[in-house]
Coordinates of C-alpha atoms in Angstrom, one line a residue:
Chain K
M152 CA 0.0 0.2 -0.4
A153 CA 0.6 3.2 -0.9
D154 CA 1.7 5.7 2.6
V155 CA -0.7 8.1 3.6
A156 CA 2.3 10.8 2.5
T157 CA 1.9 9.9 -1.3
L158 CA -2.0 8.8 -1.2
V159 CA -2.5 12.9 -0.4
E160 CA 0.0 13.6 -2.8
Q161 CA -1.5 11.8 -5.5
A162 CA -5.3 12.8 -4.6
R163 CA -4.2 16.6 -5.0
E164 CA -3.2 15.5 -8.8
G165 CA -6.7 14.1 -8.5
R166 CA -6.2 10.7 -9.3
P167 CA -9.6 9.3 -7.9
R168 CA -7.9 5.7 -7.0
A169 CA -5.9 7.4 -4.0
V170 CA -9.1 9.4 -3.5
A171 CA -11.8 6.0 -3.0
R172 CA -8.3 5.0 -0.6
L173 CA -8.3 8.1 1.9
I174 CA -12.2 7.9 2.0
S175 CA -12.1 4.6 2.2
L176 CA -9.0 4.9 5.2
V177 CA -11.1 7.6 7.2
E178 CA -14.7 6.2 7.1
G179 CA -13.7 3.2 8.6
A180 CA -12.2 3.8 11.0
S181 CA -8.4 2.0 9.7
P182 CA -5.7 2.6 12.1
Q183 CA -3.7 5.2 9.8
L184 CA -7.3 6.9 10.3
R185 CA -5.3 9.9 12.5
E186 CA -2.6 10.4 9.9
V187 CA -4.6 10.6 7.5
M188 CA -6.9 13.3 8.9
A189 CA -3.6 15.0 10.5
A190 CA -1.8 14.8 7.0
L191 CA -5.5 16.4 5.2
A192 CA -5.9 19.4 7.2
P193 CA -4.1 22.0 6.0
L194 CA -5.5 21.3 2.5
T195 CA -8.9 21.6 3.8
G196 CA -10.9 25.1 4.0
G197 CA -11.5 25.7 -0.1
A198 CA -14.5 23.3 -0.8
Y199 CA -18.0 25.1 -0.6
V200 CA -20.3 22.5 0.5
V201 CA -23.2 22.2 -0.6
G202 CA -25.7 20.3 1.0
L203 CA -29.0 18.8 -1.3
T204 CA -32.1 17.0 0.8
G205 CA -35.5 16.6 0.0
S206 CA -38.2 13.5 0.3
P207 CA -37.7 10.1 -1.4
G208 CA -38.8 10.6 -5.4
V209 CA -38.3 14.3 -5.5
G210 CA -35.8 13.9 -7.7
K211 CA -32.2 14.2 -6.1
S212 CA -30.2 12.3 -8.0
T213 CA -31.1 13.9 -11.3
S214 CA -30.3 17.5 -9.6
T215 CA -27.4 16.7 -8.3
S216 CA -26.1 15.1 -11.7
A217 CA -27.1 17.9 -13.5
M218 CA -25.9 20.2 -11.2
V219 CA -22.3 18.8 -11.5
T220 CA -22.9 19.0 -15.6
A221 CA -23.3 23.2 -14.9
Y222 CA -20.5 23.5 -12.3
R223 CA -17.9 21.7 -14.6
K224 CA -18.8 23.2 -17.6
A225 CA -17.2 26.5 -15.8
G226 CA -14.5 24.8 -15.6
K227 CA -14.7 23.6 -11.4
R228 CA -13.7 20.2 -9.4
V229 CA -16.7 18.7 -8.3
G230 CA -17.2 16.1 -5.5
V231 CA -20.5 14.2 -4.7
L232 CA -20.8 12.6 -1.9
A233 CA -23.9 10.4 -1.9
V234 CA -25.6 9.2 1.5
D235 CA -27.8 6.5 1.4
P236 CA -30.1 5.5 4.3
S237 CA -32.5 2.5 2.3
S238 CA -29.3 -0.2 2.4
P239 CA -27.8 -0.2 6.4
F240 CA -26.0 -3.3 5.8
S241 CA -23.9 -2.7 2.6
G242 CA -22.0 -0.3 3.1
G243 CA -22.0 0.0 -0.1
A244 CA -22.9 2.1 -3.0
L245 CA -25.8 3.2 -4.5
L246 CA -26.2 1.3 -7.5
G247 CA -29.2 4.1 -8.9
D248 CA -27.1 6.8 -8.5
R249 CA -24.3 5.2 -10.1
V250 CA -26.8 4.5 -13.0
R251 CA -27.3 8.7 -13.4
M252 CA -24.7 9.7 -12.8
S253 CA -22.6 7.8 -15.5
E254 CA -22.0 10.5 -17.8
H255 CA -19.4 12.1 -15.3
A256 CA -18.1 8.9 -14.8
S257 CA -14.9 9.5 -17.3
D258 CA -14.9 13.5 -16.3
P259 CA -11.3 13.3 -13.9
G260 CA -13.0 17.2 -13.0
V261 CA -15.6 14.9 -10.9
Y262 CA -15.6 12.4 -7.7
I263 CA -18.9 10.7 -7.0
R264 CA -18.3 8.8 -3.7
S265 CA -21.4 6.7 -2.3
M266 CA -21.6 6.5 1.3
A267 CA -24.2 4.1 2.9
T268 CA -25.6 4.6 6.3
R269 CA -24.4 2.8 9.6
G270 CA -26.7 0.5 11.3
H271 CA -26.0 2.9 14.7
L272 CA -27.2 6.5 15.5
G273 CA -23.8 9.0 15.1
G274 CA -22.0 6.8 12.4
L275 CA -23.4 8.9 9.3
A276 CA -22.8 12.1 11.8
W277 CA -19.4 11.0 12.0
A278 CA -18.6 8.8 8.6
A279 CA -19.3 12.0 6.7
P280 CA -17.3 15.0 7.2
Q281 CA -14.3 13.2 7.4
A282 CA -15.5 11.9 3.8
I283 CA -16.1 15.6 2.8
R284 CA -12.7 16.9 4.0
V285 CA -11.2 14.3 2.2
L286 CA -13.1 15.2 -0.9
D287 CA -11.6 19.2 0.2
A288 CA -8.4 18.3 0.2
A289 CA -8.3 16.5 -2.8
G290 CA -8.9 19.9 -4.7
C291 CA -12.9 19.6 -5.6
E292 CA -13.9 23.5 -5.5
V293 CA -17.3 22.0 -4.6
I294 CA -19.0 19.2 -2.4
V295 CA -22.6 18.1 -3.1
V296 CA -23.2 16.0 -0.3
E297 CA -26.7 14.9 -1.4
T298 CA -28.9 13.2 1.7
V299 CA -32.7 12.1 1.7
G300 CA -34.5 13.8 4.3
V301 CA -35.5 11.0 6.1
G302 CA -33.7 10.7 9.5
Q303 CA -32.4 13.2 11.8
S304 CA -28.8 12.8 10.8
E305 CA -28.9 12.7 7.6
V306 CA -30.9 15.8 7.9
E307 CA -28.1 17.2 9.7
I308 CA -25.4 16.3 7.9
A309 CA -27.0 18.7 4.5
A310 CA -28.2 20.8 7.5
Q311 CA -24.3 21.4 8.1
A312 CA -23.1 22.5 4.7
D313 CA -21.8 26.0 3.9
T314 CA -25.3 26.2 1.9
C315 CA -27.9 23.6 2.3
V316 CA -30.7 23.2 -0.4
V317 CA -34.1 21.4 -0.2
L318 CA -36.0 19.9 -2.8
L319 CA -39.6 19.6 -3.2
A320 CA -41.7 18.3 -6.3
P321 CA -45.7 19.0 -6.9
G322 CA -48.0 16.2 -6.2
M323 CA -46.8 14.5 -3.6
G324 CA -48.7 16.9 -1.0
D325 CA -44.9 17.2 -0.4
G326 CA -44.9 20.8 1.5
I327 CA -46.3 18.6 4.6
Q328 CA -44.1 15.4 3.3
A329 CA -41.1 18.3 4.5
A330 CA -42.3 19.8 7.6
K331 CA -42.9 16.5 8.7
A332 CA -39.0 15.9 7.9
G333 CA -38.0 18.8 9.6
I334 CA -35.7 20.1 6.6
L335 CA -38.7 22.8 6.2
E336 CA -36.5 25.1 8.5
I337 CA -33.2 24.3 7.2
G338 CA -33.0 25.3 3.2
D339 CA -30.3 28.4 2.6
V340 CA -32.7 27.7 -1.1
Y341 CA -35.3 25.5 -2.0
V342 CA -35.7 24.2 -5.1
V343 CA -39.1 23.8 -6.7
N344 CA -38.6 19.9 -9.4
K345 CA -40.6 18.5 -12.0
A346 CA -41.9 22.3 -12.2
D347 CA -43.0 21.4 -15.8
R348 CA -45.7 18.9 -14.0
D349 CA -49.2 20.0 -12.4
G350 CA -49.2 21.6 -9.4
A351 CA -45.9 22.9 -9.5
D352 CA -46.9 27.2 -9.1
A353 CA -49.5 25.5 -6.1
T354 CA -46.3 24.0 -4.1
A355 CA -43.7 26.9 -5.0
R356 CA -46.9 29.1 -3.3
E357 CA -47.1 26.1 -0.5
L358 CA -43.9 26.6 0.4
N359 CA -43.9 30.4 -0.1
H360 CA -46.1 30.9 2.9
M361 CA -44.9 28.0 5.2
L362 CA -41.4 30.3 4.8
G363 CA -43.7 32.9 5.1
L364 CA -41.6 34.3 2.6
G365 CA -44.5 37.0 2.3
E366 CA -43.3 38.2 5.3
S367 CA -40.8 41.5 5.6
R368 CA -37.7 40.8 7.0
G369 CA -34.8 42.6 8.5
P370 CA -32.3 44.5 6.6
G371 CA -29.6 41.8 5.0
E372 CA -31.1 38.9 5.9
W373 CA -31.1 36.5 4.0
R374 CA -34.8 35.3 2.1
P375 CA -34.2 31.8 0.7
P376 CA -35.4 32.3 -3.0
I377 CA -37.2 28.8 -4.5
V378 CA -35.9 28.3 -7.8
K379 CA -38.1 26.0 -10.4
T380 CA -36.1 23.0 -12.2
V381 CA -36.9 20.1 -14.9
A382 CA -33.7 18.4 -14.0
A383 CA -34.0 15.5 -16.2
R384 CA -34.0 18.1 -19.3
G385 CA -31.8 20.6 -17.0
E386 CA -33.9 23.1 -16.7
G387 CA -33.4 25.8 -14.1
I388 CA -30.1 24.6 -13.2
D389 CA -28.6 27.2 -13.9
E390 CA -29.9 29.5 -11.5
V391 CA -30.0 27.4 -8.7
L392 CA -26.1 27.8 -9.2
E393 CA -26.8 31.5 -9.3
A394 CA -28.4 31.0 -6.7
L395 CA -25.6 29.4 -4.4
E396 CA -24.2 31.9 -5.9
K397 CA -25.8 34.7 -3.8
H398 CA -26.2 32.9 -0.9
R399 CA -22.4 32.3 -0.5
A400 CA -21.8 35.7 -1.2
W401 CA -24.3 36.7 1.3
M402 CA -22.4 34.3 4.2
D403 CA -19.4 36.2 3.0
E404 CA -19.7 39.3 3.9
R405 CA -21.2 38.9 7.0
G406 CA -18.4 36.2 8.3
V407 CA -21.3 33.7 8.2
L408 CA -19.8 31.4 6.1
A409 CA -16.7 31.4 8.5
E410 CA -18.9 30.9 11.8
R411 CA -21.5 27.9 9.9
R412 CA -17.8 26.5 9.5
R413 CA -17.1 26.7 13.3
I414 CA -19.9 25.6 14.1
R415 CA -19.9 22.4 12.0
A416 CA -16.0 22.0 13.1
A417 CA -17.5 22.0 16.7
H418 CA -20.2 19.3 15.8
E419 CA -17.7 17.3 13.8
I420 CA -15.0 17.8 16.8
E421 CA -18.1 16.9 19.4
T422 CA -18.8 13.5 17.1
I423 CA -15.1 12.3 17.0
A424 CA -15.3 13.2 21.3
I425 CA -17.9 11.1 22.1
T426 CA -17.0 8.0 19.9
A427 CA -14.0 8.2 21.3
L428 CA -15.2 7.8 24.7
R429 CA -18.0 5.3 24.0
A430 CA -14.5 3.2 23.1
R431 CA -12.5 3.9 26.1
L432 CA -15.4 2.6 28.0
A433 CA -16.2 -0.5 26.0
D434 CA -12.6 -0.9 26.3
L435 CA -12.9 -0.9 30.1
R436 CA -15.3 -4.4 29.6
G437 CA -12.6 -6.5 30.5
D438 CA -10.9 -4.2 33.3
V439 CA -10.3 -4.7 36.7
R440 CA -11.0 -1.1 37.3
L441 CA -15.0 -1.6 36.6
S442 CA -15.3 -5.2 38.3
A443 CA -14.4 -4.0 41.0
L444 CA -16.5 -0.9 40.8
A445 CA -19.1 -3.9 39.9
A446 CA -19.0 -5.8 43.0
R447 CA -19.2 -3.0 44.9
V448 CA -22.9 -1.9 43.5
T449 CA -23.7 -5.5 43.3
G450 CA -22.7 -5.3 47.4
G451 CA -24.7 -2.4 47.5
E452 CA -21.8 -0.4 49.1
L453 CA -21.7 2.2 45.9
D454 CA -24.7 3.5 44.1
P455 CA -24.1 3.3 40.2
Y456 CA -24.5 7.0 39.7
A457 CA -21.2 7.6 42.0
A458 CA -19.8 4.4 40.1
A459 CA -19.8 6.0 36.7
D460 CA -18.3 8.8 38.7
E461 CA -15.4 7.3 39.5
L462 CA -15.3 5.2 36.0
V463 CA -15.4 8.9 34.7
A464 CA -13.1 10.2 36.6
G465 CA -10.4 8.1 35.8
L466 CA -11.2 7.6 32.3
T467 CA -8.3 10.6 30.8
G468 CA -5.5 8.2 33.1
L469 CA -6.1 5.4 31.3
Chain A
M150 CA -42.7 17.2 48.9
A151 CA -41.6 14.8 51.0
D152 CA -38.0 14.4 51.5
V153 CA -36.1 11.0 49.8
A154 CA -35.0 10.0 53.2
T155 CA -38.9 9.1 53.7
L156 CA -40.1 8.4 50.3
V157 CA -37.7 5.2 50.5
E158 CA -39.4 4.6 54.3
Q159 CA -42.4 4.4 53.2
A160 CA -41.6 2.6 50.3
R161 CA -39.8 0.5 52.4
E162 CA -43.8 -0.4 54.1
G163 CA -44.8 -0.7 50.8
R164 CA -46.8 2.1 50.2
P165 CA -47.5 2.5 46.5
R166 CA -47.1 6.2 46.8
A167 CA -43.8 6.2 47.9
V168 CA -42.5 3.7 44.9
A169 CA -44.2 5.1 43.1
R170 CA -42.5 8.4 42.9
L171 CA -39.1 7.6 43.6
I172 CA -39.5 6.2 40.0
S173 CA -40.6 9.2 38.5
L174 CA -37.3 10.4 40.5
V175 CA -35.5 8.0 38.4
E176 CA -36.5 7.5 35.9
G177 CA -37.4 11.5 35.1
A178 CA -33.5 12.1 36.0
S179 CA -34.5 14.6 38.3
P180 CA -32.4 16.7 40.4
Q181 CA -32.7 13.9 43.4
L182 CA -31.9 11.1 41.6
R183 CA -28.2 10.9 42.5
E184 CA -29.7 11.5 46.5
V185 CA -32.2 8.8 45.7
M186 CA -30.1 6.2 44.2
A187 CA -27.5 7.3 47.1
A188 CA -29.8 6.2 49.9
L189 CA -31.3 2.9 47.9
A190 CA -27.9 1.7 47.3
P191 CA -27.5 -0.4 50.6
L192 CA -30.8 -2.0 50.3
T193 CA -31.1 -3.3 47.1
G194 CA -29.4 -7.3 46.4
G195 CA -32.5 -9.0 47.6
A196 CA -34.9 -9.0 44.5
Y197 CA -34.9 -12.3 42.3
V198 CA -34.9 -10.6 38.7
V199 CA -37.2 -12.0 36.4
G200 CA -36.8 -11.0 32.5
L201 CA -40.5 -12.1 30.4
T202 CA -39.8 -11.6 26.7
G203 CA -41.0 -13.0 23.1
S204 CA -43.1 -11.6 19.9
P205 CA -46.3 -9.6 20.3
G206 CA -49.7 -11.7 20.7
V207 CA -47.7 -15.4 22.6
G208 CA -49.6 -13.8 26.3
K209 CA -46.8 -11.9 28.0
S210 CA -49.2 -9.9 30.0
T211 CA -51.1 -13.0 30.7
S212 CA -48.1 -14.7 31.8
T213 CA -47.1 -12.2 34.1
S214 CA -50.6 -11.9 35.5
A215 CA -50.8 -15.9 36.3
M216 CA -46.8 -16.2 37.4
V217 CA -47.9 -12.7 39.7
T218 CA -50.7 -14.4 40.9
A219 CA -48.8 -18.1 41.9
Y220 CA -45.9 -16.1 43.7
R221 CA -49.0 -13.7 45.7
K222 CA -49.9 -17.4 46.4
A223 CA -46.2 -18.1 47.7
G224 CA -46.5 -14.6 50.4
K225 CA -43.6 -13.3 47.9
R226 CA -43.8 -9.4 47.2
V227 CA -43.8 -8.7 43.5
G228 CA -43.0 -5.9 41.4
V229 CA -43.8 -6.0 37.8
L230 CA -42.1 -3.8 35.4
A231 CA -43.7 -3.5 31.7
V232 CA -41.7 -1.9 29.3
D233 CA -44.1 -1.1 25.8
P234 CA -42.0 0.1 22.9
S235 CA -44.5 0.6 21.2
S236 CA -45.8 4.1 22.4
P237 CA -42.5 6.2 22.1
F238 CA -43.5 9.3 22.7
S239 CA -46.0 8.5 25.5
G240 CA -43.9 8.3 28.4
G241 CA -46.9 6.5 30.3
A242 CA -48.3 3.4 31.2
L243 CA -49.9 0.2 29.3
L244 CA -53.5 0.3 29.0
G245 CA -53.8 -2.9 28.3
D246 CA -51.6 -4.8 30.7
R247 CA -53.0 -2.8 33.7
V248 CA -57.0 -3.9 32.4
R249 CA -55.1 -7.5 32.5
M250 CA -53.2 -6.6 35.4
S251 CA -56.8 -5.2 37.1
E252 CA -57.1 -8.2 39.7
H253 CA -53.9 -7.1 40.8
A254 CA -54.5 -3.5 41.3
S255 CA -55.7 -3.6 44.8
D256 CA -52.6 -6.0 46.0
P257 CA -50.4 -4.0 48.5
G258 CA -48.3 -7.3 47.9
V259 CA -47.8 -6.6 44.0
Y260 CA -46.6 -3.2 42.7
I261 CA -46.9 -2.8 38.9
R262 CA -45.4 -0.2 36.7
S263 CA -45.1 0.4 32.8
M264 CA -42.7 1.7 31.5
A265 CA -42.5 3.2 27.6
T266 CA -39.2 3.5 25.6
R267 CA -37.9 6.2 24.8
G268 CA -37.3 7.9 21.4
H269 CA -33.8 7.4 21.8
L270 CA -31.6 4.1 22.4
G271 CA -30.1 4.0 25.6
G272 CA -33.0 5.8 26.5
L273 CA -34.2 2.6 28.3
A274 CA -31.3 0.7 29.1
W275 CA -31.0 3.7 31.6
A276 CA -34.2 4.3 32.7
A277 CA -35.2 0.2 33.1
P278 CA -32.7 -0.5 35.8
Q279 CA -33.6 2.6 38.1
A280 CA -36.9 1.4 38.3
I281 CA -35.5 -2.2 39.2
R282 CA -33.4 -0.3 41.7
V283 CA -36.4 1.1 43.6
L284 CA -39.1 -1.8 43.4
D285 CA -35.8 -4.1 44.7
A286 CA -35.3 -1.5 47.7
A287 CA -39.0 -1.3 48.4
G288 CA -39.0 -4.8 49.1
C289 CA -39.6 -6.5 46.1
E290 CA -38.8 -10.6 46.4
V291 CA -39.8 -10.9 42.8
I292 CA -39.4 -8.7 40.1
V293 CA -40.8 -9.4 36.4
V294 CA -39.2 -7.6 33.8
E295 CA -41.4 -7.9 31.2
T296 CA -40.3 -6.6 27.0
V297 CA -41.2 -7.7 24.1
G298 CA -38.7 -9.7 22.2
V299 CA -38.7 -7.0 19.3
G300 CA -35.6 -4.3 19.4
Q301 CA -32.4 -4.9 21.0
S302 CA -32.7 -3.0 23.5
E303 CA -35.8 -4.5 24.8
V304 CA -34.2 -7.9 24.3
E305 CA -31.1 -6.6 26.6
I306 CA -33.5 -5.8 28.9
A307 CA -34.5 -9.0 29.4
A308 CA -30.9 -11.0 28.7
Q309 CA -29.8 -9.1 31.4
A310 CA -32.7 -10.2 34.5
D311 CA -31.5 -13.3 36.5
T312 CA -33.2 -15.1 34.7
C313 CA -34.5 -14.6 31.5
V314 CA -38.0 -16.7 30.6
V315 CA -38.6 -16.7 26.7
L316 CA -42.1 -17.1 25.6
L317 CA -43.1 -18.9 22.6
A318 CA -46.9 -19.4 21.7
P319 CA -47.9 -22.0 18.7
G320 CA -49.0 -21.4 14.8
M321 CA -47.3 -18.2 14.2
G322 CA -43.9 -19.9 13.1
D323 CA -42.7 -18.2 16.0
G324 CA -39.5 -20.3 16.4
I325 CA -38.5 -18.6 13.5
Q326 CA -39.5 -15.0 14.4
A327 CA -38.1 -15.3 17.7
A328 CA -35.2 -16.6 16.1
K329 CA -34.9 -13.4 14.1
A330 CA -35.4 -11.1 16.9
G331 CA -32.3 -12.8 18.8
I332 CA -34.6 -13.9 21.3
L333 CA -33.6 -18.3 21.1
E334 CA -30.1 -17.2 22.7
I335 CA -31.0 -15.7 25.9
G336 CA -33.7 -17.8 27.4
D337 CA -32.8 -19.9 30.5
V338 CA -36.6 -21.1 30.4
Y339 CA -38.3 -21.4 27.5
V340 CA -42.1 -21.8 27.6
V341 CA -44.7 -22.4 25.1
N342 CA -47.8 -20.8 25.8
K343 CA -51.4 -21.6 24.7
A344 CA -50.4 -24.9 24.8
D345 CA -54.0 -26.0 24.2
R346 CA -53.7 -25.4 20.7
D347 CA -53.2 -27.1 17.9
G348 CA -49.2 -26.8 17.2
A349 CA -47.8 -26.6 20.2
D350 CA -46.4 -29.8 20.6
A351 CA -44.8 -28.7 17.0
T352 CA -43.5 -26.0 18.3
A353 CA -42.0 -27.3 21.4
R354 CA -40.4 -29.9 19.5
E355 CA -39.3 -27.1 17.1
L356 CA -37.9 -25.7 20.0
N357 CA -35.9 -28.5 21.1
H358 CA -34.1 -28.7 18.1
M359 CA -33.4 -25.0 17.8
L360 CA -31.9 -24.8 21.0
G361 CA -29.7 -28.2 20.5
L362 CA -31.4 -29.9 23.3
G363 CA -30.7 -32.9 22.4
E364 CA -27.3 -32.8 22.4
S365 CA -25.3 -33.8 25.2
R366 CA -24.1 -31.5 27.8
G367 CA -21.0 -30.8 29.9
P368 CA -21.7 -31.9 33.6
G369 CA -23.0 -29.2 35.6
E370 CA -24.4 -26.9 32.4
W371 CA -27.8 -25.2 32.4
R372 CA -29.6 -27.2 30.4
P373 CA -32.8 -25.2 29.3
P374 CA -36.4 -26.7 29.8
I375 CA -39.7 -26.3 27.8
V376 CA -42.6 -25.9 29.6
K377 CA -45.9 -26.0 28.4
T378 CA -48.3 -23.7 30.2
V379 CA -52.1 -21.7 29.2
A380 CA -51.3 -18.7 31.2
A381 CA -54.9 -17.6 30.7
R382 CA -56.0 -20.4 32.4
G383 CA -53.1 -20.5 35.3
E384 CA -51.8 -23.9 33.7
G385 CA -48.5 -24.8 33.6
I386 CA -46.8 -22.2 36.0
D387 CA -46.9 -23.5 39.4
E388 CA -44.0 -25.6 36.7
V389 CA -42.6 -22.4 35.4
L390 CA -41.9 -21.4 38.7
E391 CA -40.5 -24.8 40.0
A392 CA -37.9 -24.2 36.7
L393 CA -37.1 -20.8 37.8
E394 CA -36.0 -22.0 41.5
K395 CA -34.3 -24.9 40.0
H396 CA -32.3 -22.0 37.5
R397 CA -32.3 -19.7 40.7
A398 CA -30.3 -22.6 42.5
W399 CA -27.9 -23.6 39.6
M400 CA -27.6 -20.1 40.1
D401 CA -26.6 -20.1 43.4
E402 CA -24.2 -22.8 43.2
R403 CA -21.8 -22.2 41.1
G404 CA -21.5 -18.2 41.8
V405 CA -23.4 -17.5 38.5
L406 CA -26.1 -15.3 40.3
A407 CA -23.3 -13.1 41.1
E408 CA -21.2 -13.2 38.3
R409 CA -24.2 -12.6 36.6
R410 CA -25.5 -10.0 38.8
R411 CA -22.5 -8.1 38.4
I412 CA -22.4 -8.0 34.9
R413 CA -25.4 -6.8 34.9
A414 CA -24.4 -3.3 37.3
A415 CA -21.1 -3.1 34.9
H416 CA -23.2 -2.6 32.0
E417 CA -25.1 -0.2 34.2
I418 CA -22.0 1.7 35.7
E419 CA -21.0 2.0 31.8
T420 CA -24.6 3.3 30.9
I421 CA -24.7 6.3 33.0
A422 CA -20.8 6.9 32.3
I423 CA -21.5 7.4 28.4
T424 CA -24.7 9.5 29.1
A425 CA -22.8 11.8 31.7
L426 CA -20.3 12.3 29.6
R427 CA -22.5 13.0 26.6
A428 CA -24.1 16.1 29.0
R429 CA -20.9 17.7 29.4
L430 CA -19.5 17.6 25.8
A431 CA -23.0 18.8 25.1
D432 CA -22.8 21.2 28.0
L433 CA -19.9 22.5 26.0
R434 CA -21.5 23.9 23.0
G435 CA -20.9 27.3 24.0
D436 CA -17.8 27.3 25.8
V437 CA -15.3 29.3 24.1
R438 CA -12.9 26.5 24.3
L439 CA -14.8 24.6 21.7
S440 CA -15.3 27.6 19.7
A441 CA -11.3 27.9 19.9
L442 CA -11.1 24.4 18.8
A443 CA -12.9 24.5 16.5
A444 CA -11.7 27.7 14.7
R445 CA -8.2 25.9 15.2
V446 CA -10.0 23.3 12.3
T447 CA -11.8 25.2 10.0
G448 CA -7.8 27.0 9.8
G449 CA -6.2 23.7 9.0
E450 CA -4.0 24.0 12.1
L451 CA -5.7 21.7 13.3
D452 CA -7.6 18.1 12.8
P453 CA -10.9 17.4 14.2
Y454 CA -9.0 13.9 15.9
A455 CA -6.4 16.0 16.9
A456 CA -9.3 18.8 18.4
A457 CA -11.5 15.8 20.1
D458 CA -8.2 14.6 22.0
E459 CA -8.0 17.7 23.4
L460 CA -11.3 17.7 24.0
V461 CA -11.3 15.0 26.0
A462 CA -7.7 15.6 28.1
G463 CA -9.9 19.4 29.4
L464 CA -13.2 16.7 30.5
T465 CA -12.8 15.9 34.0
G466 CA -11.0 18.8 35.1
L467 CA -14.8 20.7 34.2

């Protein structure tokens, strides 16, 4: 196996196999994980991360693909991270996406990665930011993180992007679906896809109403735009990119982008810390200290809370 | 409100309102939680905890009720903790169980408590042992913990009892259901309920085969018995209690009971510790230390793993 420095070097040059290998190293919690993360750190921060989420069937993959095409036309290197909650056991890729994405398969300026949601909570929240870091360090100027708007951790991943796009489609009672999934609060840009279908205007109006976009806002406040698209034909995609650029400029001017990134980093640090603490506690399972505390609890000498305090106090000394 | 010492005193005397109040204090993580746990500790260890689990519809509540009747005939004080995974939001009681249990409602020697599974993982694993502690300290000689054999945390709670009873019923493809739910490995005693129905013998045979009970075992090894019951008519319940008593005696002779209780206590300590650590990390969200670490990460100066290390190292100093 190539060493970490070489892999990072090759990833910087845009070699897809090196990028793939690095993502595997970080999402699999390999022994080289820390070395990889340390090597990536100084190379990150250049990418603009766009979250894209919506209920199943609104056309997320088609929209992502159309956005990739548009960004490529503008000469940008693009990374795609597609999070698939429907296959908790595969650990692998989205065949459907792959097929739809196949037009980009031979383009060296596009890197597409699918990530299955793990069986346990927190797994995705932990793994996705690491993969984003790899794509960032590999020189992707834009990273689209596509998640299904079902399940808290998927929604959170999209919400923690620099800009979050919420996708809807007409005729699915979609506003209500989106509200249920809790994705109505998180959009910086809203897209009504499949706008050639009946009810697109009604969906846009409903959305406008639900978001209170008719109400006045403070000066300098961001007013999420609603863009209509027919992603399958590439219609309206330029307008989506324009809206994203506007949001980015708005954030930049006000220091909001830097603040969002700090919040995202803080969340990432917290997730890693809790995972590490969990692992340390699990390591204690065969340890005499835990056995001794447990024996004192069964003997009625100590209550389990006091025992947990002693355990936690001893943790950093491990 | 009565102080904790008074409540514990009253619970020892068997006053149901005091028991109810104490369980509310421990399951709700009240400010008095630690005081309650410390007061209970020296009073615990006397109860024999029986876990009872099985797929929906096998007759768990009816069996629990019949067992309570039998234990009451033997003059024992009994506690019942019924865990309901079907109502994640109620935080309340099982009406169905209450109705079926109503024959015991006026008996001061029986305390029945329902507990809804919380919305998040780990909530139940954290709350159930605390409630068991209250019932134990309140002088219950036997505590039946009834959980639906669906979902890992419910199954774990039953598996962590002193003795675990797995309930099946004929004609539901039940062996396969039980195998799927992962409850076939955890039984110390198996019960085929509704044994007056067609297929009861076939279910017992299938179970016998799946458990490998026909194979020879080492001397002194526990061979889980299969008991047939018609719980609704109280048939076979004495045999269930005999099987439980045999298992308890077998465990006692070999030190298995003490070992099981130490493992249970260790698990409980670990769950409390991870909950406490999580809370401490959450407290850090507005803290300058985490903000400073996050800024160093977004600046590319530090990777998030190194930042998490610093965070964890500082945790016990809080």
